[in-house]
Coordinates of C-alpha atoms and ligand atoms in Angstrom, one line a residue:
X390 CA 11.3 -30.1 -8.0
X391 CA 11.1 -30.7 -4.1
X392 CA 9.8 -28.3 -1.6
X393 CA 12.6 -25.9 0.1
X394 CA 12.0 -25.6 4.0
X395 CA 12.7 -21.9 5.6
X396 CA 15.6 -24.0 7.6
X397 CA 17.5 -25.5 4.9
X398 CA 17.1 -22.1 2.8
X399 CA 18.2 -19.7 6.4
X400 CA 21.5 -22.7 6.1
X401 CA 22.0 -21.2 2.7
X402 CA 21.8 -24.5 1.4
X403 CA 21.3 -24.3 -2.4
X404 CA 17.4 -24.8 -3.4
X405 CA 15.2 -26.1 -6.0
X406 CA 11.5 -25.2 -6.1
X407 CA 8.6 -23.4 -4.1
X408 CA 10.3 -21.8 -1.0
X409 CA 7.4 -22.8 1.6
X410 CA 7.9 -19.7 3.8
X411 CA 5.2 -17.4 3.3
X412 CA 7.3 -14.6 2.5
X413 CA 8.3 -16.6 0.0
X414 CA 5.1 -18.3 -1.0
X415 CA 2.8 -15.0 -0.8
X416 CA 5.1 -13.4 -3.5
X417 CA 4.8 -16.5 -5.9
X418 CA 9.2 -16.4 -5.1
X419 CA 10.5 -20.0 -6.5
X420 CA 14.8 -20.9 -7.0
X421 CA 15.7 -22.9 -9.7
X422 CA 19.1 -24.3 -9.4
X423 CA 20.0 -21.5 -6.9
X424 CA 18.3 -18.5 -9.1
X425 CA 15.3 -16.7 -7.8
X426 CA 12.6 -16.4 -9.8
X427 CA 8.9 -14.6 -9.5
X428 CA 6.3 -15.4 -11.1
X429 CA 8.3 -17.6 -13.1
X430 CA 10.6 -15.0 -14.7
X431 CA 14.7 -15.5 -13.7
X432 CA 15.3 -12.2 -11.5
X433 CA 19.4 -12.3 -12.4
X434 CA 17.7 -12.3 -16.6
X435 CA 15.5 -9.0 -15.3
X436 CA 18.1 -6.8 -13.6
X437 CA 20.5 -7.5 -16.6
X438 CA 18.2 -6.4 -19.2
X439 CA 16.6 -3.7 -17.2
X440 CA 19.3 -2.7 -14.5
X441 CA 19.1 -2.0 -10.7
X442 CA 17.8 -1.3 -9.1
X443 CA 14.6 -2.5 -10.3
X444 CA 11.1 -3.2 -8.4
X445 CA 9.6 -6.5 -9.9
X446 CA 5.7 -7.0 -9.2
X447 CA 4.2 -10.6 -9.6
X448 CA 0.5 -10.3 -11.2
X449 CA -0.5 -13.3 -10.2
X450 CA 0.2 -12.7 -6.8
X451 CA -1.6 -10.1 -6.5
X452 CA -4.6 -11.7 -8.3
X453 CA -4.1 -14.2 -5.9
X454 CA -4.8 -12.0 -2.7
X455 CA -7.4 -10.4 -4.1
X456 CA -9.4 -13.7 -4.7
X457 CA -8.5 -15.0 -1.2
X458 CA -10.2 -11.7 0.2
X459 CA -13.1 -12.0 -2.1
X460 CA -13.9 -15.6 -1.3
X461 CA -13.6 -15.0 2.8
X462 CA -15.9 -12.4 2.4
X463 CA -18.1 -14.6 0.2
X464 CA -22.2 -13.5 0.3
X465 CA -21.0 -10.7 2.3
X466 CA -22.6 -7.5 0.1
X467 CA -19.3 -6.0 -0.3
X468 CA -17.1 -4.1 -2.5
X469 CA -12.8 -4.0 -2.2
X470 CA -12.0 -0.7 -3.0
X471 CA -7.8 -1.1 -3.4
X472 CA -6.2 1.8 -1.8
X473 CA -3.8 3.4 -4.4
X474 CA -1.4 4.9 -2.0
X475 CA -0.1 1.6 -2.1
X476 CA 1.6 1.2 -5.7
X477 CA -0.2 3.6 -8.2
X478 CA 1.5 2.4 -11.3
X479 CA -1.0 2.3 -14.0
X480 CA -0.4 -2.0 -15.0
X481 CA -1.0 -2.5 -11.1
X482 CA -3.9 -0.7 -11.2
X483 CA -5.1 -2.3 -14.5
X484 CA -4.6 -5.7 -12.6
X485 CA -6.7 -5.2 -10.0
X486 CA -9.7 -3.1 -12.1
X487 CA -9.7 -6.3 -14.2
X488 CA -10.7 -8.1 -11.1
X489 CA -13.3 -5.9 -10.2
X490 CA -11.9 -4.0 -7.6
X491 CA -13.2 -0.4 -6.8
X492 CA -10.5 2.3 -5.9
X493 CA -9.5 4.1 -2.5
X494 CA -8.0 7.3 -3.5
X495 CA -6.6 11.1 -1.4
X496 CA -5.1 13.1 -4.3
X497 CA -6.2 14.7 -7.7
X498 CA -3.0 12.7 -8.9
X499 CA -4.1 9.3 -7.4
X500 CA -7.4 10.2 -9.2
X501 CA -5.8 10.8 -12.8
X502 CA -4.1 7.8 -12.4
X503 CA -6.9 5.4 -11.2
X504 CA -9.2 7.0 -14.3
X505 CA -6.3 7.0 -17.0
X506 CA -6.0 2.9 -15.6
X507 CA -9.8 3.0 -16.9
X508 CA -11.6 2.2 -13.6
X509 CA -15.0 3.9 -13.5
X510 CA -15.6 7.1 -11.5
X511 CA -18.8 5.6 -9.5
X512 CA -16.5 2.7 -8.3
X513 CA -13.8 5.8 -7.1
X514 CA -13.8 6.8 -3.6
X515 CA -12.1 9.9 -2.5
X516 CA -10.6 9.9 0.8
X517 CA -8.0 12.0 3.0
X518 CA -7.4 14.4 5.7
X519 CA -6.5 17.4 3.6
X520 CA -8.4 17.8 0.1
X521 CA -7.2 21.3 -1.6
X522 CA -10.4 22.8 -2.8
X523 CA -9.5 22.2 -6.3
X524 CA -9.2 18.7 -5.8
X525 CA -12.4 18.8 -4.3
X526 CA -13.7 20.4 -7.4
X527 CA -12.3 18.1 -10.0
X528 CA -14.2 15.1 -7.5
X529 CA -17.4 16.6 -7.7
X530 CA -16.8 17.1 -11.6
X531 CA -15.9 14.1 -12.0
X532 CA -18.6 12.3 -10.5
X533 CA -16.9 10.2 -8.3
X534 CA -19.1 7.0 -6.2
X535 CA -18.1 9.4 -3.0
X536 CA -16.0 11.5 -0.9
X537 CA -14.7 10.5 2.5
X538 CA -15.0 13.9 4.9
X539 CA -12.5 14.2 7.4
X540 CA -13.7 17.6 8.7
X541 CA -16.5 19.8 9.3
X542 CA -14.5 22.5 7.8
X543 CA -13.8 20.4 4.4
X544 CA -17.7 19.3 4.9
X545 CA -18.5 23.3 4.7
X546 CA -16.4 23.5 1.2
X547 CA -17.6 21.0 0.1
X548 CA -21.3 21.9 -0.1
X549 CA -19.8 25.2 -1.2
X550 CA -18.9 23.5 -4.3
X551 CA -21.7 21.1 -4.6
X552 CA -23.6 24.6 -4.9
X553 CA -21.8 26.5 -7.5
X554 CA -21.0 23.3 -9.7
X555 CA -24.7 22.3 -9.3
X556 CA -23.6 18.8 -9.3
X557 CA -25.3 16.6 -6.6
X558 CA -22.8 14.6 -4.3
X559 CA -22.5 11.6 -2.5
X560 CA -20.4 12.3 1.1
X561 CA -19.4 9.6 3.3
X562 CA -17.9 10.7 7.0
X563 CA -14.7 9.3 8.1
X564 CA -15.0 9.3 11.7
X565 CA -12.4 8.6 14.5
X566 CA -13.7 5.8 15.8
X567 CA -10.5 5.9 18.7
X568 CA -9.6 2.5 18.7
X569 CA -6.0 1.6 19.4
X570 CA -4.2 -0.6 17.2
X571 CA -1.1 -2.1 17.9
X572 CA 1.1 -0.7 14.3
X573 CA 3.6 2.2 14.1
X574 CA 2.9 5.2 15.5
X575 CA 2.9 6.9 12.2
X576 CA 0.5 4.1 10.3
X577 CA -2.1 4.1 13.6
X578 CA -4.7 6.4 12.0
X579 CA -7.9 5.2 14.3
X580 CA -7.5 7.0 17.3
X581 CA -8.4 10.0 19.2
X582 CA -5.8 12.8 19.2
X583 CA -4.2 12.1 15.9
X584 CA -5.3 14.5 12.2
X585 CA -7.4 11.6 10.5
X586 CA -11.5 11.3 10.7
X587 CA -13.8 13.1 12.2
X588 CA -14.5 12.9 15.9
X589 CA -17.1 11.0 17.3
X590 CA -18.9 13.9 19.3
X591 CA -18.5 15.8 15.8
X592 CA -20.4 13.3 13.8
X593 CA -24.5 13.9 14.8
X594 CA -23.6 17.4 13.5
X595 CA -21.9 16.8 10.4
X596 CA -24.8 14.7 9.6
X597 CA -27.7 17.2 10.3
X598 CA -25.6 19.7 8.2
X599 CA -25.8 17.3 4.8
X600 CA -29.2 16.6 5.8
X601 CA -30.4 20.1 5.0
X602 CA -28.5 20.8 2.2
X603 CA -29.9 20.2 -0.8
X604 CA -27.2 18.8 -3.1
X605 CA -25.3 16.5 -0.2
X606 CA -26.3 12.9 0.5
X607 CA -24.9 10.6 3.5
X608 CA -24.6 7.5 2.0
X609 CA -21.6 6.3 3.7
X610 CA -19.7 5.9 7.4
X611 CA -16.0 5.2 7.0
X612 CA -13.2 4.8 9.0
X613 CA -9.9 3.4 8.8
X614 CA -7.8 2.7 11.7
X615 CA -3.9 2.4 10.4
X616 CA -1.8 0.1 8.3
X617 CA -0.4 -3.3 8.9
X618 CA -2.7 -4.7 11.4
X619 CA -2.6 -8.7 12.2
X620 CA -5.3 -8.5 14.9
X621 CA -9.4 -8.4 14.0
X622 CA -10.2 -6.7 17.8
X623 CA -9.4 -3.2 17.0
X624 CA -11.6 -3.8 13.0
X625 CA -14.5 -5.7 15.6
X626 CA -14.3 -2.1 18.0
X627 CA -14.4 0.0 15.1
X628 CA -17.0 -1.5 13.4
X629 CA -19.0 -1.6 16.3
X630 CA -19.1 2.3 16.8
X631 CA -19.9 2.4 13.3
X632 CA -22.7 0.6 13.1
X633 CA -24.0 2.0 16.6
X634 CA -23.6 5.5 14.8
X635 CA -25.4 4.3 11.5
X636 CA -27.8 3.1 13.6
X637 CA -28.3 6.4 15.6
X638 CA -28.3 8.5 12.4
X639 CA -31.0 6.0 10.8
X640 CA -33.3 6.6 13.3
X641 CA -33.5 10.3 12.9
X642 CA -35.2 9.5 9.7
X643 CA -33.0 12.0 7.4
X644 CA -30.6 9.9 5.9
X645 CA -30.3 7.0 3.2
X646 CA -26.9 5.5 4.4
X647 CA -26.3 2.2 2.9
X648 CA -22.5 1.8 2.7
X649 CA -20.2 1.1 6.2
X650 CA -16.6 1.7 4.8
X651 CA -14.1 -0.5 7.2
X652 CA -11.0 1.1 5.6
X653 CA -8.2 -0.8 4.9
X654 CA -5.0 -2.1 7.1
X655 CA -4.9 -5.8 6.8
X656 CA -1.2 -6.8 7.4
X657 CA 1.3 -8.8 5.9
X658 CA 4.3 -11.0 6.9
X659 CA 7.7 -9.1 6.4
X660 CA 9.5 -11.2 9.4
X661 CA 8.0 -13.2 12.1
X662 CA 4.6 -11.7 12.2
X663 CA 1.5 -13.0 11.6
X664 CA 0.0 -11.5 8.4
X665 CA -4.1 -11.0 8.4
X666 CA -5.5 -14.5 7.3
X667 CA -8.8 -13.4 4.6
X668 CA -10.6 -16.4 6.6
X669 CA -9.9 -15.3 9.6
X670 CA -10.7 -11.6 9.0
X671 CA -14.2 -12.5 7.6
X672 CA -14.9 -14.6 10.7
X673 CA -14.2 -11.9 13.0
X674 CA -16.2 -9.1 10.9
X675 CA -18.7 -11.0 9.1
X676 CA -21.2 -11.5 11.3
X677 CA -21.2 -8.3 12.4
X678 CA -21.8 -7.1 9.1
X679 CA -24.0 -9.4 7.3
X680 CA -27.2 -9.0 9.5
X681 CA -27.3 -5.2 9.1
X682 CA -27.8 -4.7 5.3
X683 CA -25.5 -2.4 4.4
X684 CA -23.0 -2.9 1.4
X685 CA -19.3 -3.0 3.0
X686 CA -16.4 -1.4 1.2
X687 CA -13.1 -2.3 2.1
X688 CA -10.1 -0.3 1.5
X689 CA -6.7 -2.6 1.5
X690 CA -3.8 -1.3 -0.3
X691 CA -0.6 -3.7 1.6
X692 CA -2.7 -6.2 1.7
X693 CA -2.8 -6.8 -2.1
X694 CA 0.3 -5.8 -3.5
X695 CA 2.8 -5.6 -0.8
X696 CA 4.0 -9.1 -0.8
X697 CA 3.3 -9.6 -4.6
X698 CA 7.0 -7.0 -5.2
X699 CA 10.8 -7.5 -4.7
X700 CA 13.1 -4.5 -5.1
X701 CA 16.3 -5.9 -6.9
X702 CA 19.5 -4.1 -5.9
X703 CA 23.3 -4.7 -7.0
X704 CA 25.9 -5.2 -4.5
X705 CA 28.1 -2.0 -4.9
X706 CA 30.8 -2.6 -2.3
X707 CA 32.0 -4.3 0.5
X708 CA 33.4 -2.2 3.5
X709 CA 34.7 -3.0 7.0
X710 CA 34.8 0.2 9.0
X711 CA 34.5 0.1 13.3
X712 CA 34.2 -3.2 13.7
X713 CA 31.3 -3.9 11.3
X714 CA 30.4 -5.2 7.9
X715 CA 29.2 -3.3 5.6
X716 CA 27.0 -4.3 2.0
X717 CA 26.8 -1.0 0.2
X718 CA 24.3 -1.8 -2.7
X719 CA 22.8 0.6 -5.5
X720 CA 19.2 1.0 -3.9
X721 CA 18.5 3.3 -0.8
X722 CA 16.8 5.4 1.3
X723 CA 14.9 7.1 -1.6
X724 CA 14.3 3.9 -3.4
X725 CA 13.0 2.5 -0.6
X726 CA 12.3 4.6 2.6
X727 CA 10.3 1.9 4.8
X728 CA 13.6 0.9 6.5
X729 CA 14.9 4.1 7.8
X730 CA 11.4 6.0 8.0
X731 CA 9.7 3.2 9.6
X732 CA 12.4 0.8 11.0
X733 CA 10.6 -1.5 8.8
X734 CA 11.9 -4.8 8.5
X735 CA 12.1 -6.7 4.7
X736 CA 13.8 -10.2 4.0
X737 CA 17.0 -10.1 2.1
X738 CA 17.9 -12.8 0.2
X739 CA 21.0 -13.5 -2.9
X740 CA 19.6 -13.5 -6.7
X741 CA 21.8 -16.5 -7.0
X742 CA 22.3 -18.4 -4.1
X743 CA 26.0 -19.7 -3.5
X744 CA 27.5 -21.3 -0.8
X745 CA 29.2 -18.3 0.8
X746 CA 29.3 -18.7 5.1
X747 CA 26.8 -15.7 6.8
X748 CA 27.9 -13.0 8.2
X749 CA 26.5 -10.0 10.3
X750 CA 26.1 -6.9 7.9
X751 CA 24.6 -3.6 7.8
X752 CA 23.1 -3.4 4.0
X753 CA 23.6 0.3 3.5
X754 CA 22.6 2.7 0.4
X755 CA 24.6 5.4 -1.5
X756 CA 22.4 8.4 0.0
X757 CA 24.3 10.9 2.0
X758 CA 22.5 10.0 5.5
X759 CA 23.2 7.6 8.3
X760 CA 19.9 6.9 7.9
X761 CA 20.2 5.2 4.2
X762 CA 20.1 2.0 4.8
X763 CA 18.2 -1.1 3.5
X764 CA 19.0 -3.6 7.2
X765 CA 20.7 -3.3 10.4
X766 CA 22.8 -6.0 12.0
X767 CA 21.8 -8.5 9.7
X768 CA 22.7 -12.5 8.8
X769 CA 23.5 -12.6 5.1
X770 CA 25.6 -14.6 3.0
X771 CA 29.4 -13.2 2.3
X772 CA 28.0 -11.1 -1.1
X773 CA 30.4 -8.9 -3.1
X774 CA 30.6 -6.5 -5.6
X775 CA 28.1 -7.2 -8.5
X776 CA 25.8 -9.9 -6.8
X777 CA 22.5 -9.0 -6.8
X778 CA 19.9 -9.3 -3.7
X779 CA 16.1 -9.0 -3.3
X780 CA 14.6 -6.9 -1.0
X781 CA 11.3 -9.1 -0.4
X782 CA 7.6 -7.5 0.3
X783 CA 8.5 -3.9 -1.5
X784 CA 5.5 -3.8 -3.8
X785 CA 3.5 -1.3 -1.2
X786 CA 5.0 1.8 -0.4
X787 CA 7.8 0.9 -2.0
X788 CA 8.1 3.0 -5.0
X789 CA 5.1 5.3 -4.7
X790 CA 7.5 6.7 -1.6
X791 CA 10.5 7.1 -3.3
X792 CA 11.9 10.4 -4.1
X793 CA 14.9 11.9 -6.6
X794 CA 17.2 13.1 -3.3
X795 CA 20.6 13.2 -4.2
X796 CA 19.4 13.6 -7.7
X797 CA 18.8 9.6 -7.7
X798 CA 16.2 9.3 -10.6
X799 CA 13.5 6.5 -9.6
X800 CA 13.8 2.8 -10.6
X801 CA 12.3 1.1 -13.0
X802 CA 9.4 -0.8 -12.4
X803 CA 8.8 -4.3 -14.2
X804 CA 5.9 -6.5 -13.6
X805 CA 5.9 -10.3 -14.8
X806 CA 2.5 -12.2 -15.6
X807 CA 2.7 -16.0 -16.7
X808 CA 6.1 -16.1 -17.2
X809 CA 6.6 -13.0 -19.3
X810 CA 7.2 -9.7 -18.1
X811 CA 7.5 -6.2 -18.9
X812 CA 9.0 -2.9 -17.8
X813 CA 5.9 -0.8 -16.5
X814 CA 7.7 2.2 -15.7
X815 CA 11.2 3.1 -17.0
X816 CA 13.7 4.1 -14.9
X817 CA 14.0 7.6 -14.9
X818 CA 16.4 9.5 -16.6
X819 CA 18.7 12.1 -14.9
X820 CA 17.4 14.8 -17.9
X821 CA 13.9 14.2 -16.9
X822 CA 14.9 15.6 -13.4
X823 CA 15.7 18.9 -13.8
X824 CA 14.3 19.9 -17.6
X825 CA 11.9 22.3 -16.1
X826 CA 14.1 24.4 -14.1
X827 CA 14.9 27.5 -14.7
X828 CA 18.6 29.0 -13.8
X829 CA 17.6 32.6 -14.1
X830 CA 14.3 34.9 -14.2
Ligands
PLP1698 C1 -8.1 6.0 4.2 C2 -7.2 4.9 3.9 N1 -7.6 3.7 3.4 C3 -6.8 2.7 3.2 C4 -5.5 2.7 3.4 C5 -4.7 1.5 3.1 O1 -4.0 1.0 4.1 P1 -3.3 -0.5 3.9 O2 -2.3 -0.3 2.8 O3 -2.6 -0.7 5.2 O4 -4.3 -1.5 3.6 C6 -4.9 3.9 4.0 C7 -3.5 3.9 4.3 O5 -3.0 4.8 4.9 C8 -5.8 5.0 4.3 O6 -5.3 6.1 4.8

């Protein structure tokens, strides 16, 4: 086997072996004689036996990130608390609670999910701007290790329910620290004028309120300030205010706070970016941390499973229409709405690579919106009806954001672990879509 460089593979040259880009290498992605394999396991054998479009999830690459954080982080008191949103489906989540990792959760569903996958409530953390009180309720119940406010308001209901459950409950404040990061608008999360955390000015309050009441504890101080991030300034900012708050809260003697929750938001490399090197992270954040005692949750959902998963699509048709080329395939905008919500960018590359000339194409989906589409403007080989393509670094928010519009029933989800794989999830079935609905009173 020799070593495939990005050039020779962007030259469409026919490869054997590890593909060095780290795309490529992150997801554990290896061609054999042309065909693309994860994890070991032949995509082309996967989309035959299971169909497309398919999301395939490589186990040991995400085992593989998950070490690389714990190491950096190394004597660091510290506990990875995987942020569900990412990819909830239950063998992901079983992964990861077999590595020890703690779980970042902002729904009653997320919650179900993260305790049917067998991780234990004190290692849960509940987080999210808008808790419904029953939610709340089945937290408290439930026991769960704590519960990220976002408001004073939700802080109020909350003790409200600590009271009439009689259950004592450990609260952690998710504050706005207002640093900018340089993300998407719409994954920026850490500054001032946006829903998330609570505001800084907001905070000595929210504290004295837990302080006198007698089933609420302050154990934590949380924030998280967006999603794909590649630079440690804004995490050294926000950690700063922290730790200055902590601080200022310690000294007025009524609180036992031993936890300072960074949040997650490490990045990862879907183009040209840099992705958020564990060693590098830990060196910017460590030695803030270490002197000050406190045990340091982390919350990284992207981070662990978002280069470890390839959506598989089919090539439907071919199309030229005003001067452009078109790829229609079988995945789209509700398979996968990154793309058209978020302009995001993911590699496509062939199944089986042949040695068709590139051409400029829009890859497009079968959804009824301009919008639909997979890539804009982009090089690929000539493809045709019935080649398949992978859709690299789609195992976060990949299918935990897909939907049923156009009554498109989800894909199937497959994950592959030392050369053998399984389907997680079946695809759903059309039936399954609308067997609840009633057509008259
Ligand atoms: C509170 C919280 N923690 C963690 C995350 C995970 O972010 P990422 O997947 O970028 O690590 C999010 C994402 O929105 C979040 O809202």
């Amino acid at each position: 086997m020799h070593v495939v460089r990005a050039a020779e593979r962007r030259r469409g040259g026919v490869g054997q072996g590890v593909l060095t880009d780290t795309r490529f290498a992150d997801a554990g992605l290896t061609r054999s004689g042309g065909a693309l394999h994860l994890g070991g396991a032949a995509l082309t054998a996967i989309a035959e036996q299971v169909g497309t479009p398919v999301y395939v999830y490589n186990a040991a690459a995400i085992r593989e990130r998950y070490r690389s954080l714990e190491s950096a982080l190394g004597a660091l008191p510290h506990r990875i608390c995987y942020a569900v949103k990412a990819n909830s489906t239950l063998a992901v989540l079983r992964i990861l609670r077999d590595l020890g990792a703690g779980a970042d959760i902002v729904s009653a569903g997320e919650m179900a999910r993260v305790l049917a996958a067998g991780f234990a409530p004190e290692r849960i953390v509940f987080s999210g701007v808008g808790k419904a009180t029953a939610e709340l309720r089945q937290a408290v119940r439930a026991r769960l290790g704590h519960l990220n406010v976002e408001s004073v308001e939700e802080l109020h209901r909350l003790a409200a329910i600590a009271d009439e459950e009689r259950i004592d409950v450990a609260v952690g404040i998710r504050v706005n620290p207002d640093v900018t990061t340089d993300t998407h608008p719409y994954i920026s999360t850490g500054r001032s004028g946006i829903k998330f955390g609570v505001p800084v000015d907001q905070v000595l309050d929210a504290a004295a309120f837990i302080a006198g009441h007698p089933r609420l504890r302050l154990t934590t101080i949380a924030m998280h300030l967006g999603s794909q991030l590649s630079d440690t300034e804004p995490f050294r900012q926000g950690i700063g205010h922290l730790l200055e708050l902590a601080e200022r809260l310690r000294a007025t003697g009524s609180h036992a706070i031993r936890v300072v929750d960074i949040g997650g938001g490490l990045g990862i490399r879907y183009a040209d970016e840099r992705s958020m090197d564990p060693a590098t992270f830990a060196e910017a954040v460590v030695p803030l941390l270490a002197p000050t005692g406190y045990t340091v949750y982390l919350e990284p959902g992207r981070f662990l499973v978002g280069s470890a998963g390839v959506l598989v699509t089919e090539v439907l048709y071919r199309k030229h229409s005003g001067g452009k080329e078109f790829v229609v395939v079988d995945a789209g905008m509700n398979d996968l709405v990154r793309p058209s919500h978020y302009q995001a960018y993911h590699e496509i590359v062939e199944l089986e690579e042949g040695a068709r000339p590139a051409l400029r194409v829009d890859v497009v989906g079968p959804v009824c919106e301009t919008g639909d589409f997979l890539a804009l403007d982009r090089t690929l080989p000539d493809v045709g009806a019935g080649d398949r393509l992978a859709v690299l670094g789609a195992g976060a928010y990949g299918f935990v954001m897909a939907s049923n519009y156009n009554t498109r029933p989800r894909p199937a989800e497959v994950v592959v672990d030392g050369g053998r794989w399984w389907v997680a999830r079946p695809r759903e079935r059309v039936e399954q879509l609308f067997h609840d609905e009633r057509m008259s009173p």
